[in-house]
Short mmCIF file of C-alpha atoms in Angstrom, two decimals:
data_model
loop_
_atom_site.label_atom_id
_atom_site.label_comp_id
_atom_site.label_asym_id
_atom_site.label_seq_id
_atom_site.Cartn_x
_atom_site.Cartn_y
_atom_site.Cartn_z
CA UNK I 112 -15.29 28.88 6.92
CA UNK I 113 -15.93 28.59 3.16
CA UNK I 114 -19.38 27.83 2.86
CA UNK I 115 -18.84 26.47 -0.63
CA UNK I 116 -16.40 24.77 -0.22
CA UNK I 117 -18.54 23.37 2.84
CA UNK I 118 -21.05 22.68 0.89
CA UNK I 119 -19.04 20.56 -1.74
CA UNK I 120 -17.35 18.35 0.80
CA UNK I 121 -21.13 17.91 2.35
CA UNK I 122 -21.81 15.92 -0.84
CA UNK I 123 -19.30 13.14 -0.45
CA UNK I 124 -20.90 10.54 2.30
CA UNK I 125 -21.08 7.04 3.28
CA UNK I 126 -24.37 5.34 1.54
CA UNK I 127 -25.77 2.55 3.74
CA UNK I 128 -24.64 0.21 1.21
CA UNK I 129 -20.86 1.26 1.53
CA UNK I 130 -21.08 1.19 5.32
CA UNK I 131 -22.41 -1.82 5.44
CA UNK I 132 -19.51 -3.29 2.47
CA UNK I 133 -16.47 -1.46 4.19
CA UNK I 134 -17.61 -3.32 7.49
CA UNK I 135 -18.37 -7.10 5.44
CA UNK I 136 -14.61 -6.65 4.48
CA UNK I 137 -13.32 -5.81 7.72
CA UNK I 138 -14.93 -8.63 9.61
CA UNK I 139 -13.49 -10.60 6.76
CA UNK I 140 -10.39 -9.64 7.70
CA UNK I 141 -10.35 -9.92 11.66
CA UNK I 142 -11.40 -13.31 11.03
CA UNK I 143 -8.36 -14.22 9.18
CA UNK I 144 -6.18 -12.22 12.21
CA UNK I 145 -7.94 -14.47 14.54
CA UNK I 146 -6.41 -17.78 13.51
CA UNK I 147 -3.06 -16.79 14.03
CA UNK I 148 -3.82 -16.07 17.67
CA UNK I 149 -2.37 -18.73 19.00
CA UNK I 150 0.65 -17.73 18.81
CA UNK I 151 0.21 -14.70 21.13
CA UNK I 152 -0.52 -16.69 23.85
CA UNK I 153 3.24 -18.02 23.71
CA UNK I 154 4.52 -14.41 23.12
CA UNK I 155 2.11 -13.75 26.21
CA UNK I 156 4.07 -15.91 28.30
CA UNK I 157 7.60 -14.54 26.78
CA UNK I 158 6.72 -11.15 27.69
CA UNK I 159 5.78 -12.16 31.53
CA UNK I 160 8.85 -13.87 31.92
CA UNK I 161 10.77 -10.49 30.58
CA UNK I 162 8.81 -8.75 32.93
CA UNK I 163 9.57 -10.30 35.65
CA UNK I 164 13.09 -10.73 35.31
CA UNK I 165 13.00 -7.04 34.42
CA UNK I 166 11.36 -6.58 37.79
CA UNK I 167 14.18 -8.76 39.90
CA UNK I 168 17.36 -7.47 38.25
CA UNK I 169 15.96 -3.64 38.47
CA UNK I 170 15.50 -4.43 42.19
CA UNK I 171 18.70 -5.69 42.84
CA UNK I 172 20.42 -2.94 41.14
CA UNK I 173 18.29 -0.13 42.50
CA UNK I 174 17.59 -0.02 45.97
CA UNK I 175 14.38 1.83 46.92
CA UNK I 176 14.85 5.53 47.45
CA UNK I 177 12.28 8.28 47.62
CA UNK I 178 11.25 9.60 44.46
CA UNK I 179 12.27 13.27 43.57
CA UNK I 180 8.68 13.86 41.99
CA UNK I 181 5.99 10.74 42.78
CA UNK I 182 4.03 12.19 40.23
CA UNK I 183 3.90 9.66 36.81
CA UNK I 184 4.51 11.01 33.88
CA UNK I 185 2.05 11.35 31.43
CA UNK I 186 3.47 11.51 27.85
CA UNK I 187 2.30 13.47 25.41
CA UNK I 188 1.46 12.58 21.37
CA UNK I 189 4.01 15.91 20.74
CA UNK I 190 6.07 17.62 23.44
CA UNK I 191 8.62 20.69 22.85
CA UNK I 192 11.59 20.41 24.46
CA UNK I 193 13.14 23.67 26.03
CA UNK I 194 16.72 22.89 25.15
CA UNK I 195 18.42 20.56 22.49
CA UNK I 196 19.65 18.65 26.00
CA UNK I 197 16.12 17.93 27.01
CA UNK I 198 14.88 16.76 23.75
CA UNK I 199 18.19 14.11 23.64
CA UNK I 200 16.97 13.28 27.02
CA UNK I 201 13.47 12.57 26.08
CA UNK I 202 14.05 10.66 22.76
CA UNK I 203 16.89 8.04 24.54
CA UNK I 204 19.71 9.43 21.63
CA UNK I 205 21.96 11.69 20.68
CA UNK I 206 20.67 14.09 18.21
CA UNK I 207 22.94 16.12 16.30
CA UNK I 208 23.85 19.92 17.26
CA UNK I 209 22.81 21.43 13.96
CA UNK I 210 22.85 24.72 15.89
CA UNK I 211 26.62 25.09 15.13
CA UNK I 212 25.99 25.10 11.94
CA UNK I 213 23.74 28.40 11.39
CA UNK I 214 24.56 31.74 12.33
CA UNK I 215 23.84 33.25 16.01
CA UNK I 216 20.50 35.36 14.48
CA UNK I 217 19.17 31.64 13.99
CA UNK I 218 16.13 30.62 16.13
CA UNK I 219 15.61 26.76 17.01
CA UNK I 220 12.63 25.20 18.47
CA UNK I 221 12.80 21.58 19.84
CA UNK I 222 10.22 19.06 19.24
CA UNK I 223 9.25 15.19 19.68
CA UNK I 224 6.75 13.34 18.42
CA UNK I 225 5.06 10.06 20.09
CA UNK I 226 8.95 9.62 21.35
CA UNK I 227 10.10 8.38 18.23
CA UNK I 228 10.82 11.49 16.03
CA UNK I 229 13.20 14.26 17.48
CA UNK I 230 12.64 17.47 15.57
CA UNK I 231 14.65 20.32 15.18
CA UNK I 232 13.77 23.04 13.73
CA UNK I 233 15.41 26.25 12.12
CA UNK I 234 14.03 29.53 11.22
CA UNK I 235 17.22 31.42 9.55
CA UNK I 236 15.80 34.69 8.26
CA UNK I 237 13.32 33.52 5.65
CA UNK I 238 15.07 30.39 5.43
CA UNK I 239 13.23 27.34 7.26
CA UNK I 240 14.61 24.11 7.98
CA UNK I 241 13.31 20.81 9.75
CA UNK I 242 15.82 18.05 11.05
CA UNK I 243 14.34 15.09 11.93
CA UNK I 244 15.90 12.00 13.16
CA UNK I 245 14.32 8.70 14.36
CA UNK I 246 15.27 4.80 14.92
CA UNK I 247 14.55 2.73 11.83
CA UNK I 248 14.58 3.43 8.23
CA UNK I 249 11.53 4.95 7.01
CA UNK I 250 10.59 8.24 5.78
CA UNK I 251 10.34 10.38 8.91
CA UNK I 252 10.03 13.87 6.28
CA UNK I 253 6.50 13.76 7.04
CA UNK I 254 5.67 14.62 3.14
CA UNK I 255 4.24 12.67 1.17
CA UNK I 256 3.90 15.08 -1.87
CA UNK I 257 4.94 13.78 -5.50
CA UNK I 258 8.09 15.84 -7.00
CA UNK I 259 9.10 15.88 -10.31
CA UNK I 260 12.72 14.98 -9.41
CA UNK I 261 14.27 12.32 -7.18
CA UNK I 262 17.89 12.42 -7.57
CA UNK I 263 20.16 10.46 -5.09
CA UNK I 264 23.78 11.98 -4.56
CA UNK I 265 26.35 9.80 -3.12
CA UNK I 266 28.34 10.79 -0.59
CA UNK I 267 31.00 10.50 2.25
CA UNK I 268 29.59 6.67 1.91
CA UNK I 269 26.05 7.83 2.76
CA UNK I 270 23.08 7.91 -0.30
CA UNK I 271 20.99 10.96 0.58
CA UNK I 272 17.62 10.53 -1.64
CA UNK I 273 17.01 15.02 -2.61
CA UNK I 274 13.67 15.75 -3.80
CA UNK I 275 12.18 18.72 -5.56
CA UNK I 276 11.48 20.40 -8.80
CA UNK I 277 14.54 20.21 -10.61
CA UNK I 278 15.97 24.30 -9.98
CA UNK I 279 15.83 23.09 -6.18
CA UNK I 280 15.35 20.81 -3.33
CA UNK I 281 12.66 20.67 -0.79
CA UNK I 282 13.00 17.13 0.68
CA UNK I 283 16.49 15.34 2.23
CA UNK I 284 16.26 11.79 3.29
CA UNK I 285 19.17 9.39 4.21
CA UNK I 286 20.41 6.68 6.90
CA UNK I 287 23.21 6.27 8.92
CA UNK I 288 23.58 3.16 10.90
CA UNK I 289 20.50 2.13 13.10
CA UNK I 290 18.72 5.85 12.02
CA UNK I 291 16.95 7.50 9.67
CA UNK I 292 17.06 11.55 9.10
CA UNK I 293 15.01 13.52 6.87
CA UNK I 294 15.49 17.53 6.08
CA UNK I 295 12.55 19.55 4.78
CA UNK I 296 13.45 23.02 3.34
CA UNK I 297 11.01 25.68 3.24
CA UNK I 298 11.86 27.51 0.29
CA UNK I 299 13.47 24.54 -1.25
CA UNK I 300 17.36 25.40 -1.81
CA UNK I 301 20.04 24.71 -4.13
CA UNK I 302 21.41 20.98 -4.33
CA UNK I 303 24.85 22.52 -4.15
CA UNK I 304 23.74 24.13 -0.89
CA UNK I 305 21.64 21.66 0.24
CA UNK I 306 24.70 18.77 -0.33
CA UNK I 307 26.89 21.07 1.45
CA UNK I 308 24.43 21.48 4.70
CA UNK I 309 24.06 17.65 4.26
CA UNK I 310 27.53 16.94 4.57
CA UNK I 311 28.21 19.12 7.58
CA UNK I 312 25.61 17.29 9.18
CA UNK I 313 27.30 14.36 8.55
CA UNK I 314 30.13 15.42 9.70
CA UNK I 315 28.24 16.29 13.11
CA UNK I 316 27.47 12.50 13.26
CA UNK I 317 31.14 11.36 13.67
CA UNK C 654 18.56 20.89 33.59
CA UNK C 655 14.76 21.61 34.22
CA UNK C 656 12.73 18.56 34.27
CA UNK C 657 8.98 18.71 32.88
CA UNK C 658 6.92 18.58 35.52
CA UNK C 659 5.52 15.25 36.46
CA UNK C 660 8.37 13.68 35.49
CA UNK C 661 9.87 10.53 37.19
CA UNK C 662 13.84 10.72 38.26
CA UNK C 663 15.58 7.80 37.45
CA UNK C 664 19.17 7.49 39.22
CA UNK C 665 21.16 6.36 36.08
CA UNK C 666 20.71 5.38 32.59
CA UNK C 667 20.49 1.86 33.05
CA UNK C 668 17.68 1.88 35.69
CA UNK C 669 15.79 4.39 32.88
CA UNK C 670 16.33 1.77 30.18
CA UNK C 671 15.32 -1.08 31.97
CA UNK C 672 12.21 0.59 33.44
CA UNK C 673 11.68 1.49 29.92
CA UNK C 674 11.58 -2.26 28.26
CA UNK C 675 9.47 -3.12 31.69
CA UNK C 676 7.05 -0.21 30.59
CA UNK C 677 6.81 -1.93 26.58
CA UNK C 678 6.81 -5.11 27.52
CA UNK C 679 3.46 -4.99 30.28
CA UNK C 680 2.05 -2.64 27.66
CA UNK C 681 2.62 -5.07 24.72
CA UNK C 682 0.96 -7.88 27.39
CA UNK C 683 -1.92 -5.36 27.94
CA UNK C 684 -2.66 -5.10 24.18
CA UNK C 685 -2.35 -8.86 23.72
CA UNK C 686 -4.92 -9.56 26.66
CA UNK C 687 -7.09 -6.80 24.73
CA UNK C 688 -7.16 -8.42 21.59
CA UNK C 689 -8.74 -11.82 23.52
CA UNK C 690 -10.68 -10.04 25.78
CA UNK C 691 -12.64 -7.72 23.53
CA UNK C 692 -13.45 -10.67 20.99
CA UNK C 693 -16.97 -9.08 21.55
CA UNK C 694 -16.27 -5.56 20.81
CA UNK C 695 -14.16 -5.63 18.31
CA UNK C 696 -17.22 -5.03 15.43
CA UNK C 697 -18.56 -2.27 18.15
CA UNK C 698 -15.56 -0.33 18.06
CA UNK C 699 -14.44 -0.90 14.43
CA UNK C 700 -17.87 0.09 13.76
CA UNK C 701 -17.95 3.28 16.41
CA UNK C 702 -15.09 4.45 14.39
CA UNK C 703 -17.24 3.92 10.81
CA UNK C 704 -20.33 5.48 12.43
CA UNK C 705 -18.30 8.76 14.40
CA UNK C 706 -15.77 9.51 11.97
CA UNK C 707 -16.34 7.46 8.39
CA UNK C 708 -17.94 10.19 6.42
CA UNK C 709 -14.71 12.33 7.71
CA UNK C 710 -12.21 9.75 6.65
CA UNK C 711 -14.45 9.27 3.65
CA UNK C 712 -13.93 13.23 2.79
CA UNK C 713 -10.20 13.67 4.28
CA UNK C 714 -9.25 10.63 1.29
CA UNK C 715 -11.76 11.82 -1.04
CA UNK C 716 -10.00 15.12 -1.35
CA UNK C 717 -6.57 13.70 -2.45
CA UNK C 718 -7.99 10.92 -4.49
CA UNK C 719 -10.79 12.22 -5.95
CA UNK C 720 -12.75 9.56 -6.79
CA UNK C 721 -15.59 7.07 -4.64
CA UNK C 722 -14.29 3.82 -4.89
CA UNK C 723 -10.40 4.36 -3.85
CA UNK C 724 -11.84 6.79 -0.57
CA UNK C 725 -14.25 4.34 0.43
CA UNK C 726 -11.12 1.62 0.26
CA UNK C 727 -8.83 3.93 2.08
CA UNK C 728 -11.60 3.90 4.93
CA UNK C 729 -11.44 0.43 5.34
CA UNK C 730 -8.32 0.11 5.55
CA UNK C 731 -7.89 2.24 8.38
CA UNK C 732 -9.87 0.51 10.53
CA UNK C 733 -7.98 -2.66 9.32
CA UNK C 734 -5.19 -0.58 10.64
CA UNK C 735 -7.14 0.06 13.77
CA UNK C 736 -7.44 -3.32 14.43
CA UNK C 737 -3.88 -3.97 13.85
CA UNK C 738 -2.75 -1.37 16.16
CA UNK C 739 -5.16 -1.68 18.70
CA UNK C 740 -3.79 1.97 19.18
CA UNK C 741 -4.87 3.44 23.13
CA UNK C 742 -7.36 6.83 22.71
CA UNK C 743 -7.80 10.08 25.24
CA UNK C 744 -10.47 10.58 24.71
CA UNK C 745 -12.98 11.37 21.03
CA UNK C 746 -10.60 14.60 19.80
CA UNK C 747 -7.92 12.21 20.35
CA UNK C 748 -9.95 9.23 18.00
CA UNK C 749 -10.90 11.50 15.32
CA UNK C 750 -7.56 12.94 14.90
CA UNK C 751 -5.72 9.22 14.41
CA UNK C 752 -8.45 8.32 11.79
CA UNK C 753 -7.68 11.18 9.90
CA UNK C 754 -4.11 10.94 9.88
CA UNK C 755 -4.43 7.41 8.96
CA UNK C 756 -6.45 8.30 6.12
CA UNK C 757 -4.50 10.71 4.74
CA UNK C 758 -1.28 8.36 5.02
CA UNK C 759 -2.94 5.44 3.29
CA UNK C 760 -4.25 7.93 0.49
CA UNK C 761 -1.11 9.73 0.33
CA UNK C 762 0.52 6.14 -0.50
CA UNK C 763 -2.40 5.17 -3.15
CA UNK C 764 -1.08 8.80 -4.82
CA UNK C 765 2.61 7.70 -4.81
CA UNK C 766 1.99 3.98 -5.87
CA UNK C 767 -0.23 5.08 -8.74
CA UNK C 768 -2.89 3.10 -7.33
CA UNK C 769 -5.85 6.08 -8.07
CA UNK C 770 -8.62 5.85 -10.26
CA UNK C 771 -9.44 8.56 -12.77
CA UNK C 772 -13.04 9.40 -12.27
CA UNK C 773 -14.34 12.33 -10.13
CA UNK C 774 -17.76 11.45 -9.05
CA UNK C 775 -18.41 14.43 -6.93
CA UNK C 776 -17.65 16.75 -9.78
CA UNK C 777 -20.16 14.54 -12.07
CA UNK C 778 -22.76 14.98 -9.07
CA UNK C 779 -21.96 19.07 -8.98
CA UNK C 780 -22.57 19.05 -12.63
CA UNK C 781 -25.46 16.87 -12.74
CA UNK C 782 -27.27 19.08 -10.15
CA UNK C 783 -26.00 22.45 -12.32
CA UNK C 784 -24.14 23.33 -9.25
CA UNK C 785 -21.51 24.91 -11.47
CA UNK C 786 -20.44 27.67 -9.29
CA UNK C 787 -19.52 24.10 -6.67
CA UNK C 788 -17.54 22.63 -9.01
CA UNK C 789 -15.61 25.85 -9.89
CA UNK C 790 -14.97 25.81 -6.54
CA UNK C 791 -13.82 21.86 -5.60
CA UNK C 792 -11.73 21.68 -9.31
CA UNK C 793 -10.11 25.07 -7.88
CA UNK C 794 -9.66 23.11 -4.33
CA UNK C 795 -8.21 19.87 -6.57
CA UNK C 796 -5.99 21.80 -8.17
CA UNK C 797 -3.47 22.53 -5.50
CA UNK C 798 -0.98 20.70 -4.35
CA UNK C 799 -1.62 18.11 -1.66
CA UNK C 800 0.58 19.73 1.06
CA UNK C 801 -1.91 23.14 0.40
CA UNK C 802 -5.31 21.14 -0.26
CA UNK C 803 -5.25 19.06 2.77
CA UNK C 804 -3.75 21.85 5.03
CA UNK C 805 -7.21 23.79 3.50
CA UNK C 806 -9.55 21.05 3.56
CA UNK C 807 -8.39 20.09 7.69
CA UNK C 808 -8.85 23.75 8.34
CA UNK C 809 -11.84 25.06 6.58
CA UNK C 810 -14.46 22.01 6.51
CA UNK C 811 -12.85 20.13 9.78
CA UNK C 812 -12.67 23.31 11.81
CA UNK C 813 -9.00 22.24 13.33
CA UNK C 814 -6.52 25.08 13.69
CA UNK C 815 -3.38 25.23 12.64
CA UNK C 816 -1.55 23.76 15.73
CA UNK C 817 -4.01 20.90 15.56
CA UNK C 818 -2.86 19.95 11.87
CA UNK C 819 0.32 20.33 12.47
CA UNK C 820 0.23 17.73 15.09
CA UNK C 821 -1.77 15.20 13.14
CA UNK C 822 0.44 15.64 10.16
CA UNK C 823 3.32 15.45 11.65
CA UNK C 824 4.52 18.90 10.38
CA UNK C 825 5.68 22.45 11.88
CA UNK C 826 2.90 24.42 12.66
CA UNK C 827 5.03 27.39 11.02
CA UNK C 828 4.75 25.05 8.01
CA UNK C 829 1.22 25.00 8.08
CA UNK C 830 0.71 28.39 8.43
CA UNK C 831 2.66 29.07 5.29
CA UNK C 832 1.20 25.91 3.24
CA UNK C 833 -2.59 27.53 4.13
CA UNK C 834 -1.49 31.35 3.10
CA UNK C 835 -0.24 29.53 0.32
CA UNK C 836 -3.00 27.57 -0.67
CA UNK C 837 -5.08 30.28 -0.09
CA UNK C 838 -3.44 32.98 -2.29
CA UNK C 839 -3.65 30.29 -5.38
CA UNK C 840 -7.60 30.26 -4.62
CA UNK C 841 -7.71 33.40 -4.54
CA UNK C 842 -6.28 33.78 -8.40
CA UNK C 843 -8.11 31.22 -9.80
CA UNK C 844 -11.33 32.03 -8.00
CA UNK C 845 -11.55 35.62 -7.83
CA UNK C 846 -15.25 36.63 -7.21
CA UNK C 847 -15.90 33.19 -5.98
CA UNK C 848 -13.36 33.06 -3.65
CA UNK C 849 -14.44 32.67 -0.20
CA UNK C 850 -11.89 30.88 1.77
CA UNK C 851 -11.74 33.74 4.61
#
């Protein structure tokens, strides 16, 4: 522990009066959420229809049969995955085999998060690299950090958005159909090399 | 293929999916009934929040925005968010964590929308109680980048270790590690005697 640093951070509180402000403005704004309540009652009733039609056609395609396991599953906020099989099984989608594209000396570790981002990531020598692909279109990368360049490069039909400080890039983000994929590169790498690994991915997509 | 253990076997894909949706939509009913059904709590626990965690939000935004009023606003907003989200908690470790996260995401975006302020008043307090060997210390801290200052600030004044921060930011914990040695080695030049980040 850095005990100055401790002691800095010690200085910046809450005063009463900001509590008390912060919490004026936040009643002020569940009010306003309240009024459009009413309409949740009628999405309510649309999601116990669902439900139970859910219920009937799951019956009459599944007979009952003894569990394998009757424990529930409990999901975790972040779960690693033993094999890239397991974490496609998890997320509900294919993920891409990036392995192929790195050489056998490569390690790979398997991640999801919350069951919406599948992670892959790829320690090649000193070389890191994070794959991450979820549903949607924001940005999955996960950093939020200001570069000095943002340079989009066009290509095979797909705009991949390559951030970093001009001599190389650090951050990869792009989408392709109903996904979005982000690479983070620890070093950053050159854009030629970084478009190149870009476009093999892509190619792993087809 | 080994299945985690606890984990339910569904005969096909389409019993999996369906099951699925069935699993949203009851959950999505749950929240719904919540939001009615704690009319009465919902100051209490948008307040618990403020009371637990609200200096640590208050810190966690201060230390990428550096100044009162735009921390204090990221603050409320997450507990606008909170009552958005109605998000479900295990347990306090669990609460803490998604009001710090939340914090840092909001600041994060005040950072890339320009939306900051310019004044520092916890360096003007440092200076104003001749704490100069402090504010050596926090201008050192504000100089780094974010991905090093917040990896260091989560670490050294919230006590969380590296595995922790990597799940609340949503990074690699290999990442972290490197992003704090990092961090560390360019507090190390610029503090040199003062450094104490051990």
């Amino acid at each position: 522990m850095s005990e100055k640093y401790k002691e800095v951070m010690d200085h910046v509180r809450l005063s009463d009066a900001a509590r008390l402000r912060i919490l004026d403005k936040v009643n002020a704004s569940e009010s306003k959420n309240r009024s459009f309540q009413w309409r949740q009652w009628g999405a309510l009733a649309a999601c116990l229809v669902v439900a139970i039609a859910g219920i009937l056609v799951w019956h009459a395609h599944n007979p009952a049969t003894p569990k394998q396991n009757p424990t529930v599953m409990a999901p975790s906020s972040i779960e690693e995955q033993p094999t890239l099989e397991a974490l496609q099984a998890a997320m509900g989608f294919p993920v891409e085999d990036i392995r192929t594209l790195f050489p056998e000396t490569a390690e790979f570790q398997f991640k999801n998060y919350f069951y919406e981002i599948a992670e892959i990531t790829v320690q090649d020598g000193s070389q890191e690299i994070v794959f991450r692909k979820a549903a949607g279109s924001d940005d999955i990368s996960g950093d939020y950090n200001v570069y000095a360049v943002t340079e989009k490069v066009e290509a095979d039909g797909t705009t991949f958005t390559m951030q970093g400080n001009g001599d190389t890039v650090t951050v990869v983000l792009w989408q392709k159909g109903e996904y979005t994929y982000a690479l983070s590169l620890t070093p950053g790498m050159a854009k030629e090399d970084v478009t190149a690994l870009c476009m093999q991915i892509l190619a792993l997509e087809k | 293929m080994e299945l985690a253990a606890g984990t339910i076997f569904f005969p096909n894909r389409f019993a999996a999916d369906l099951t699925a949706l069935y699993a949203r939509t009851v959950l999505f009913a749950a929240k719904v009934i919540n939001i009615f059904s704690r009319e009465e709590d919902t100051d209490v626990t948008a307040e618990h929040l403020l009371d637990s965690y609200g200096d640590a939000m208050l810190r966690m935004a201060y230390s990428y925005l550096h100044n009162m009023e735009d921390a204090e606003e990221v603050v409320q907003d997450v507990l606008i968010q909170f009552l958005k989200e109605t998000p479900t908690f295990n347990g306090s470790v669990h609460e803490k964590a998604w009001c710090l996260r939340v914090a840092a995401n909001l600041a994060k975006n005040r950072i890339k929308y320009n939306k900051i302020r310019m004044t520092d008043e916890l360096n003007d307090e440092l200076i104003a109680e001749e704490r100069e060997d402090l504010s050596f210390v926090w201008e050192a801290v504000k100089s780094l980048p974010d991905k090093y200052r917040e990896v260091i600030h989560l670490f050294y004044y919230e006590g969380y270790s590296t595995a922790e921060i990597a799940g609340l930011l949503h990074r690699n914990e290999a990442t972290v590690r490197s992003h704090l040695a990092r961090g560390r080695e360019q507090l190390k030049t610029i503090l040199k005697e003062a450094y104490d980040f051990e």
